[in-house]
């Protein structure tokens, strides 16, 4: 079973503005806060899953964050950044209710899992954890959504998630299992 993890607001929170709580490390101009239980979460997941990281941030940033958070003895099968994402234009609706493709349109970076299929992974046995549902709009059956982390020291999401995830590790097809409401299922 392959488990793909997002970075920003899933495993860490990076901010240019100092928060009241102490940061864990600095990358570029960002003060980085690791999500509570991150170390234990990664060690635990590595016992049950093949692990990978896929973020829609720039490649350099992604590599540097990963180097800072990866516990000794835990390895990742791949670390992907924005280059592997697919830009999707989200047209904005103007004052008259018409789609306006010219102004205010913005890109969302989707993570299309068919890209990992080309690498020989099976979607039946692939899970992806992200805080932004739009990024997984093409593969919601593989998705587990986590609440966005913005630096709160009392956050419990990873502690709960590391108890839930092992219940999925032997499924023959993760896409047929309802994973919304996972917090009540461990
Ligand atoms: Mg995110």
Coordinates of N, CA and C and ligand atoms in Angstrom, one line a residue:
X1 N 0.9 -1.2 0.0 CA 0.0 0.0 0.0 C 0.9 1.2 0.0
X2 N 0.6 2.1 -1.0 CA 1.4 3.4 -1.1 C 0.6 4.5 -0.4
X3 N 1.3 5.2 0.5 CA 0.6 6.4 1.2 C 1.4 7.6 0.8
X4 N 0.6 8.5 0.1 CA 1.2 9.8 -0.4 C 0.8 10.9 0.5
X5 N 1.7 11.7 1.0 CA 1.4 12.8 1.9 C 1.6 14.2 1.3
X6 N 0.7 15.1 1.6 CA 0.9 16.5 1.3 C 1.8 17.1 2.3
X7 N 2.4 18.3 2.0 CA 3.2 19.0 3.1 C 2.4 20.1 3.7
X8 N 2.2 21.2 3.0 CA 1.7 22.4 3.6 C 0.3 22.3 4.1
X9 N 0.1 22.6 5.4 CA -1.1 22.5 6.1 C -1.6 21.1 6.3
X10 N -0.7 20.1 5.9 CA -1.0 18.7 6.2 C 0.0 18.2 7.3
X11 N 1.3 18.4 6.9 CA 2.4 17.9 7.8 C 3.0 19.1 8.5
X12 N 3.0 20.3 7.9 CA 3.7 21.5 8.4 C 2.8 22.7 8.1
X13 N 3.2 23.8 8.8 CA 2.7 25.1 8.4 C 3.9 26.1 8.3
X14 N 4.0 26.7 7.1 CA 5.1 27.6 6.9 C 4.6 29.0 6.7
X15 N 5.2 30.0 7.4 CA 4.6 31.3 7.4 C 5.7 32.3 7.4
X16 N 5.5 33.4 6.6 CA 6.5 34.5 6.6 C 6.4 35.3 7.9
X17 N 5.2 35.3 8.5 CA 5.0 36.1 9.8 C 5.3 35.2 11.0
X18 N 6.1 35.6 11.9 CA 6.3 34.8 13.1 C 5.0 34.6 13.9
X19 N 4.7 33.4 14.3 CA 3.6 33.2 15.2 C 4.0 33.3 16.6
X20 N 3.0 33.3 17.5 CA 3.3 33.5 18.9 C 4.0 32.2 19.5
X21 N 3.8 31.1 18.9 CA 4.5 29.8 19.3 C 5.8 29.7 18.6
X22 N 6.8 29.0 19.2 CA 8.1 28.8 18.5 C 8.0 28.0 17.3
X23 N 8.8 28.4 16.3 CA 8.9 27.6 15.0 C 9.9 26.5 15.2
X24 N 9.9 25.5 14.3 CA 10.8 24.4 14.4 C 12.1 24.6 13.6
X25 N 11.9 25.2 12.4 CA 13.1 25.4 11.5 C 12.7 26.5 10.5
X26 N 13.7 27.0 9.8 CA 13.5 28.0 8.8 C 13.8 27.4 7.4
X27 N 13.0 27.7 6.4 CA 13.3 27.4 5.0 C 13.1 28.6 4.2
X28 N 14.2 29.1 3.6 CA 14.0 30.4 2.8 C 13.5 31.5 3.8
X29 N 12.5 32.1 3.4 CA 11.9 33.2 4.2 C 10.8 32.7 5.1
X30 N 10.6 31.4 5.2 CA 9.5 30.9 6.0 C 9.9 30.3 7.3
X31 N 9.1 30.6 8.3 CA 9.2 30.0 9.6 C 8.3 28.7 9.6
X32 N 8.9 27.6 9.8 CA 8.1 26.3 9.6 C 7.8 25.7 11.0
X33 N 6.5 25.4 11.1 CA 5.9 24.8 12.3 C 5.6 23.4 11.9
X34 N 6.1 22.4 12.6 CA 5.7 21.0 12.3 C 4.4 20.7 13.0
X35 N 3.6 19.9 12.4 CA 2.3 19.5 13.1 C 2.6 18.6 14.3
X36 N 1.9 18.8 15.4 CA 2.1 18.0 16.5 C 2.0 16.5 16.1
X37 N 2.8 15.6 16.7 CA 2.9 14.2 16.5 C 3.5 13.8 15.1
X38 N 4.1 14.8 14.4 CA 4.6 14.5 13.1 C 5.7 13.4 13.1
X39 N 6.6 13.4 14.0 CA 7.7 12.4 14.0 C 7.1 11.0 14.2
X40 N 6.2 10.9 15.2 CA 5.6 9.6 15.5 C 4.7 9.1 14.4
X41 N 4.0 10.1 13.8 CA 3.2 9.8 12.6 C 4.0 9.2 11.5
X42 N 5.1 9.8 11.1 CA 5.9 9.3 10.0 C 6.5 7.9 10.3
X43 N 7.0 7.8 11.6 CA 7.6 6.5 12.0 C 6.5 5.4 11.9
X44 N 5.3 5.7 12.4 CA 4.3 4.7 12.5 C 3.8 4.4 11.0
X45 N 3.6 5.4 10.2 CA 3.2 5.1 8.8 C 4.2 4.3 8.0
X46 N 5.5 4.5 8.3 CA 6.6 3.8 7.6 C 6.5 2.3 7.9
X47 N 5.9 1.9 9.1 CA 5.8 0.5 9.4 C 4.8 -0.2 8.6
X48 N 3.8 0.5 8.2 CA 2.6 -0.1 7.5 C 2.6 0.2 6.0
X49 N 3.2 1.2 5.5 CA 3.0 1.7 4.2 C 4.4 2.0 3.5
X50 N 4.3 2.0 2.1 CA 5.4 2.6 1.4 C 5.0 4.1 1.4
X51 N 5.9 5.0 1.6 CA 5.6 6.4 1.8 C 6.2 7.3 0.7
X52 N 5.4 8.3 0.4 CA 5.9 9.3 -0.6 C 5.3 10.7 -0.2
X53 N 5.9 11.7 -0.8 CA 5.4 13.1 -0.6 C 5.1 13.7 -1.9
X54 N 4.0 14.4 -2.0 CA 3.6 15.1 -3.2 C 3.0 16.4 -2.7
X55 N 3.7 17.5 -3.1 CA 3.2 18.8 -2.7 C 3.1 19.6 -4.0
X56 N 2.2 20.7 -3.9 CA 2.1 21.6 -5.1 C 3.0 22.8 -5.0
X57 N 3.9 22.8 -4.0 CA 4.9 23.8 -3.8 C 6.1 23.6 -4.7
X58 N 7.0 24.6 -4.8 CA 8.2 24.5 -5.7 C 9.1 23.3 -5.2
X59 N 9.8 22.8 -6.2 CA 10.6 21.6 -6.0 C 11.7 21.8 -4.8
X60 N 12.4 23.0 -4.9 CA 13.4 23.3 -3.9 C 12.9 23.3 -2.5
X61 N 11.8 24.0 -2.4 CA 11.1 24.1 -1.1 C 10.7 22.7 -0.5
X62 N 10.1 21.9 -1.4 CA 9.7 20.6 -1.0 C 10.8 19.7 -0.5
X63 N 11.9 19.8 -1.3 CA 13.1 19.0 -0.9 C 13.6 19.4 0.5
X64 N 13.7 20.7 0.7 CA 14.2 21.2 1.9 C 13.3 20.9 3.1
X65 N 12.0 21.0 2.9 CA 11.1 20.7 4.0 C 11.3 19.2 4.4
X66 N 11.3 18.3 3.3 CA 11.4 16.9 3.6 C 12.7 16.6 4.3
X67 N 13.8 17.2 4.0 CA 15.1 16.9 4.7 C 15.0 17.3 6.2
X68 N 14.2 18.3 6.5 CA 14.0 18.7 7.8 C 13.1 17.8 8.7
X69 N 12.1 17.2 8.0 CA 11.1 16.5 8.8 C 11.3 15.0 8.8
X70 N 12.1 14.4 7.9 CA 12.1 13.0 7.8 C 12.9 12.3 8.9
X71 N 12.2 11.5 9.7 CA 13.0 10.8 10.8 C 14.0 9.8 10.3
X72 N 15.1 9.6 11.1 CA 16.1 8.7 10.7 C 15.5 7.3 10.5
X73 N 15.9 6.7 9.4 CA 15.3 5.3 9.2 C 14.1 5.3 8.4
X74 N 13.4 6.4 8.1 CA 12.2 6.5 7.3 C 12.6 6.9 5.9
X75 N 12.2 6.2 4.9 CA 12.5 6.6 3.5 C 11.3 6.8 2.7
X76 N 11.4 7.6 1.7 CA 10.3 8.0 0.8 C 10.6 7.4 -0.6
X77 N 9.5 6.9 -1.2 CA 9.7 6.3 -2.5 C 9.8 7.4 -3.6
X78 N 9.2 8.5 -3.4 CA 9.4 9.6 -4.3 C 9.0 10.9 -3.6
X79 N 9.6 12.0 -4.0 CA 9.2 13.3 -3.5 C 8.9 14.2 -4.7
X80 N 7.7 14.6 -4.8 CA 7.2 15.3 -6.0 C 6.8 16.7 -5.6
X81 N 7.0 17.7 -6.5 CA 6.5 19.0 -6.3 C 5.6 19.5 -7.4
X82 N 5.6 20.8 -7.6 CA 4.6 21.4 -8.5 C 4.7 20.9 -9.9
X83 N 5.9 20.6 -10.4 CA 6.1 20.1 -11.7 C 5.3 18.9 -12.1
X84 N 4.9 18.1 -11.1 CA 4.1 16.9 -11.3 C 2.6 17.2 -11.2
X85 N 2.3 18.4 -10.8 CA 0.9 18.7 -10.7 C 0.3 19.2 -12.0
X86 N -1.0 19.2 -12.1 CA -1.6 19.6 -13.3 C -2.4 20.9 -13.1
X87 N -2.0 22.0 -13.7 CA -2.7 23.3 -13.4 C -4.1 23.3 -14.0
X88 N -5.1 23.7 -13.2 CA -6.5 23.7 -13.6 C -6.9 25.1 -13.5
X89 N -7.4 25.7 -14.5 CA -7.9 27.1 -14.5 C -9.3 27.0 -13.8
X90 N -9.5 27.8 -12.8 CA -10.8 27.9 -12.2 C -11.4 29.3 -12.6
X91 N -12.3 29.2 -13.6 CA -12.9 30.5 -14.0 C -13.8 31.1 -13.0
X92 N -13.6 32.4 -12.8 CA -14.4 33.2 -11.8 C -15.7 33.7 -12.5
X93 N -16.7 33.8 -11.7 CA -18.0 34.3 -12.3 C -18.1 35.8 -12.0
X94 N -18.4 36.6 -13.1 CA -18.4 38.0 -12.9 C -19.7 38.5 -12.4
X95 N -19.8 39.8 -12.3 CA -21.0 40.5 -11.7 C -22.3 40.1 -12.4
X96 N -22.2 39.7 -13.7 CA -23.4 39.4 -14.4 C -23.7 37.9 -14.4
X97 N -22.9 37.1 -13.7 CA -23.1 35.7 -13.6 C -22.4 34.9 -14.8
X98 N -21.6 35.6 -15.5 CA -21.0 34.9 -16.7 C -19.6 34.5 -16.2
X99 N -19.1 33.4 -16.8 CA -17.8 32.9 -16.6 C -16.8 33.9 -17.2
X100 N -15.8 34.3 -16.5 CA -14.9 35.3 -17.0 C -13.5 34.6 -17.0
X101 N -13.0 34.2 -18.1 CA -11.7 33.5 -18.2 C -10.6 34.4 -18.2
X102 N -10.8 35.7 -18.3 CA -9.7 36.7 -18.5 C -9.2 37.2 -17.2
X103 N -10.1 37.7 -16.3 CA -9.6 38.3 -15.1 C -10.0 37.4 -13.9
X104 N -9.2 37.5 -12.9 CA -9.5 36.8 -11.7 C -9.5 35.2 -11.8
X105 N -9.1 34.7 -13.0 CA -9.0 33.3 -13.1 C -7.7 32.9 -12.3
X106 N -7.8 31.7 -11.7 CA -6.6 31.3 -11.0 C -6.3 29.9 -11.2
X107 N -5.1 29.5 -11.0 CA -4.7 28.1 -11.1 C -4.9 27.3 -9.8
X108 N -5.4 26.2 -9.9 CA -5.4 25.2 -8.8 C -4.5 24.1 -9.3
X109 N -3.6 23.6 -8.5 CA -2.7 22.5 -8.9 C -3.2 21.2 -8.5
X110 N -3.7 20.4 -9.4 CA -4.3 19.1 -9.1 C -3.2 18.1 -9.1
X111 N -3.4 17.1 -8.2 CA -2.5 15.9 -8.2 C -3.3 14.8 -8.9
X112 N -2.9 14.5 -10.1 CA -3.6 13.4 -10.8 C -2.9 12.1 -10.7
X113 N -3.5 11.2 -10.0 CA -2.8 9.9 -9.6 C -2.5 9.0 -10.8
X114 N -3.1 9.4 -12.0 CA -2.7 8.6 -13.2 C -1.2 8.7 -13.4
X115 N -0.6 9.8 -12.9 CA 0.9 10.0 -13.1 C 1.7 9.0 -12.3
X116 N 1.1 8.5 -11.2 CA 1.9 7.5 -10.4 C 1.6 6.1 -11.0
X117 N 0.4 6.0 -11.6 CA 0.1 4.7 -12.3 C 1.2 4.4 -13.4
X118 N 1.6 5.5 -14.1 CA 2.6 5.3 -15.1 C 3.9 4.8 -14.5
X119 N 4.1 5.0 -13.2 CA 5.3 4.6 -12.5 C 5.2 3.1 -12.0
X120 N 4.0 2.5 -12.3 CA 3.8 1.1 -11.9 C 3.0 0.9 -10.6
X121 N 2.6 2.0 -10.0 CA 1.8 1.9 -8.8 C 0.3 1.6 -9.2
X122 N -0.4 0.9 -8.3 CA -1.8 0.6 -8.6 C -2.7 1.5 -7.8
X123 N -3.7 2.1 -8.4 CA -4.6 3.0 -7.7 C -5.4 2.3 -6.7
X124 N -5.6 1.0 -6.9 CA -6.4 0.2 -5.9 C -5.7 0.2 -4.5
X125 N -4.4 0.3 -4.5 CA -3.6 0.3 -3.3 C -2.8 1.6 -3.1
X126 N -3.4 2.7 -3.3 CA -2.8 4.0 -3.1 C -3.7 4.9 -2.3
X127 N -3.2 5.5 -1.3 CA -3.9 6.5 -0.5 C -3.2 7.8 -0.5
X128 N -3.9 8.9 -0.5 CA -3.3 10.2 -0.5 C -4.0 11.1 0.5
X129 N -3.2 11.7 1.4 CA -3.7 12.6 2.5 C -3.4 14.0 2.1
X130 N -4.5 14.8 2.1 CA -4.3 16.3 1.7 C -5.4 17.1 2.5
X131 N -5.0 18.4 2.7 CA -6.0 19.3 3.4 C -6.9 20.0 2.3
X132 N -6.6 19.9 1.0 CA -7.3 20.6 0.0 C -8.0 19.7 -0.9
X133 N -9.3 19.5 -0.8 CA -10.1 18.5 -1.6 C -9.9 18.8 -3.1
X134 N -9.8 20.1 -3.5 CA -9.7 20.5 -4.9 C -8.5 19.8 -5.6
X135 N -7.5 19.6 -4.9 CA -6.3 19.0 -5.5 C -6.5 17.5 -5.8
X136 N -7.5 16.9 -5.2 CA -7.7 15.5 -5.5 C -9.0 15.3 -6.2
X137 N -9.5 16.3 -6.9 CA -10.8 16.2 -7.5 C -10.9 15.0 -8.5
X138 N -9.8 14.6 -9.0 CA -9.8 13.5 -10.0 C -9.7 12.2 -9.4
X139 N -9.3 12.1 -8.1 CA -9.1 10.8 -7.4 C -9.6 10.8 -6.0
X140 N -10.9 11.3 -5.9 CA -11.4 11.4 -4.5 C -11.5 10.1 -3.8
X141 N -11.6 9.0 -4.6 CA -11.7 7.7 -4.0 C -10.5 7.3 -3.3
X142 N -9.3 7.9 -3.6 CA -8.1 7.6 -2.9 C -7.8 8.5 -1.8
X143 N -8.6 9.5 -1.6 CA -8.3 10.6 -0.7 C -8.7 10.5 0.7
X144 N -7.9 10.9 1.6 CA -8.3 11.1 3.0 C -8.0 12.6 3.3
X145 N -9.1 13.3 3.7 CA -8.9 14.8 3.9 C -8.6 15.0 5.4
X146 N -7.7 15.9 5.6 CA -7.3 16.2 6.9 C -7.6 17.7 7.1
X147 N -7.9 18.1 8.3 CA -8.1 19.6 8.6 C -6.8 20.3 8.4
X148 N -6.9 21.5 7.8 CA -5.7 22.3 7.6 C -5.0 22.7 8.9
X149 N -3.7 22.6 9.0 CA -2.9 22.9 10.2 C -2.3 24.3 10.0
X150 N -2.6 25.2 10.9 CA -2.1 26.5 10.8 C -1.2 26.9 12.0
X151 N -0.6 25.9 12.6 CA 0.3 26.2 13.7 C -0.2 25.9 15.1
X152 N -1.5 25.5 15.2 CA -2.0 25.3 16.6 C -1.3 24.2 17.3
X153 N -0.7 24.5 18.5 CA 0.1 23.5 19.2 C -0.8 22.4 19.8
X154 N -2.1 22.6 19.8 CA -3.0 21.6 20.4 C -3.6 20.6 19.3
X155 N -3.2 20.8 18.1 CA -3.7 20.0 17.0 C -3.5 18.5 17.2
X156 N -4.6 17.7 16.9 CA -4.6 16.3 17.2 C -4.7 15.4 16.0
X157 N -4.8 16.1 14.8 CA -5.2 15.3 13.6 C -4.2 14.1 13.3
X158 N -2.9 14.4 13.4 CA -2.0 13.3 13.0 C -2.0 12.2 14.1
X159 N -2.3 12.5 15.3 CA -2.4 11.4 16.3 C -3.6 10.5 16.0
X160 N -4.7 11.1 15.6 CA -5.9 10.4 15.2 C -5.6 9.6 13.9
X161 N -5.0 10.3 12.9 CA -4.8 9.7 11.6 C -3.9 8.5 11.7
X162 N -2.9 8.5 12.6 CA -2.0 7.4 12.6 C -2.6 6.2 13.3
X163 N -3.8 6.4 13.9 CA -4.5 5.2 14.4 C -5.5 4.7 13.4
X164 N -6.0 5.6 12.5 CA -7.0 5.2 11.5 C -6.3 4.5 10.3
X165 N -5.2 5.0 9.8 CA -4.6 4.6 8.6 C -4.3 3.1 8.6
X166 N -3.8 2.5 9.6 CA -3.5 1.0 9.6 C -4.7 0.2 9.3
X167 N -5.9 0.7 9.6 CA -7.1 -0.1 9.3 C -7.4 -0.2 7.8
X168 N -6.7 0.5 7.0 CA -6.9 0.5 5.5 C -5.8 -0.4 4.8
X169 N -4.7 -0.7 5.6 CA -3.5 -1.2 4.9 C -3.7 -2.5 4.1
X170 N -4.7 -3.3 4.4 CA -4.8 -4.6 3.8 C -6.0 -4.6 2.8
X171 N -6.6 -3.5 2.5 CA -7.7 -3.5 1.6 C -7.3 -3.8 0.1
X172 N -8.1 -4.5 -0.6 CA -7.8 -4.8 -2.0 C -8.1 -3.6 -2.9
X173 N -9.0 -2.8 -2.5 CA -9.3 -1.6 -3.3 C -9.8 -0.5 -2.3
X174 N -8.9 0.5 -2.1 CA -9.2 1.5 -1.1 C -10.4 2.4 -1.6
X175 N -10.6 2.4 -2.9 CA -11.5 3.4 -3.5 C -13.0 3.1 -3.2
X176 N -13.2 1.8 -2.7 CA -14.6 1.4 -2.4 C -15.0 1.7 -0.9
X177 N -14.0 2.1 -0.2 CA -14.3 2.4 1.2 C -14.6 3.8 1.5
X178 N -15.6 4.1 2.2 CA -15.9 5.5 2.6 C -14.9 6.0 3.6
X179 N -14.2 7.1 3.3 CA -13.2 7.5 4.2 C -13.5 8.9 4.8
X180 N -14.6 9.5 4.3 CA -15.0 10.7 4.9 C -15.5 10.3 6.3
X181 N -15.4 11.2 7.3 CA -15.8 10.9 8.6 C -14.8 9.9 9.3
X182 N -13.5 9.8 8.8 CA -12.6 8.9 9.3 C -12.3 9.0 10.8
X183 N -12.5 10.3 11.3 CA -12.1 10.5 12.7 C -13.0 9.7 13.7
X184 N -14.1 9.2 13.2 CA -15.0 8.4 14.1 C -14.8 6.9 13.9
X185 N -13.8 6.6 13.0 CA -13.7 5.2 12.6 C -12.4 4.4 13.1
X186 N -11.7 5.0 14.1 CA -10.6 4.2 14.6 C -10.8 3.8 16.0
Ligands
LIG1 MG1 -1.8 21.3 1.6

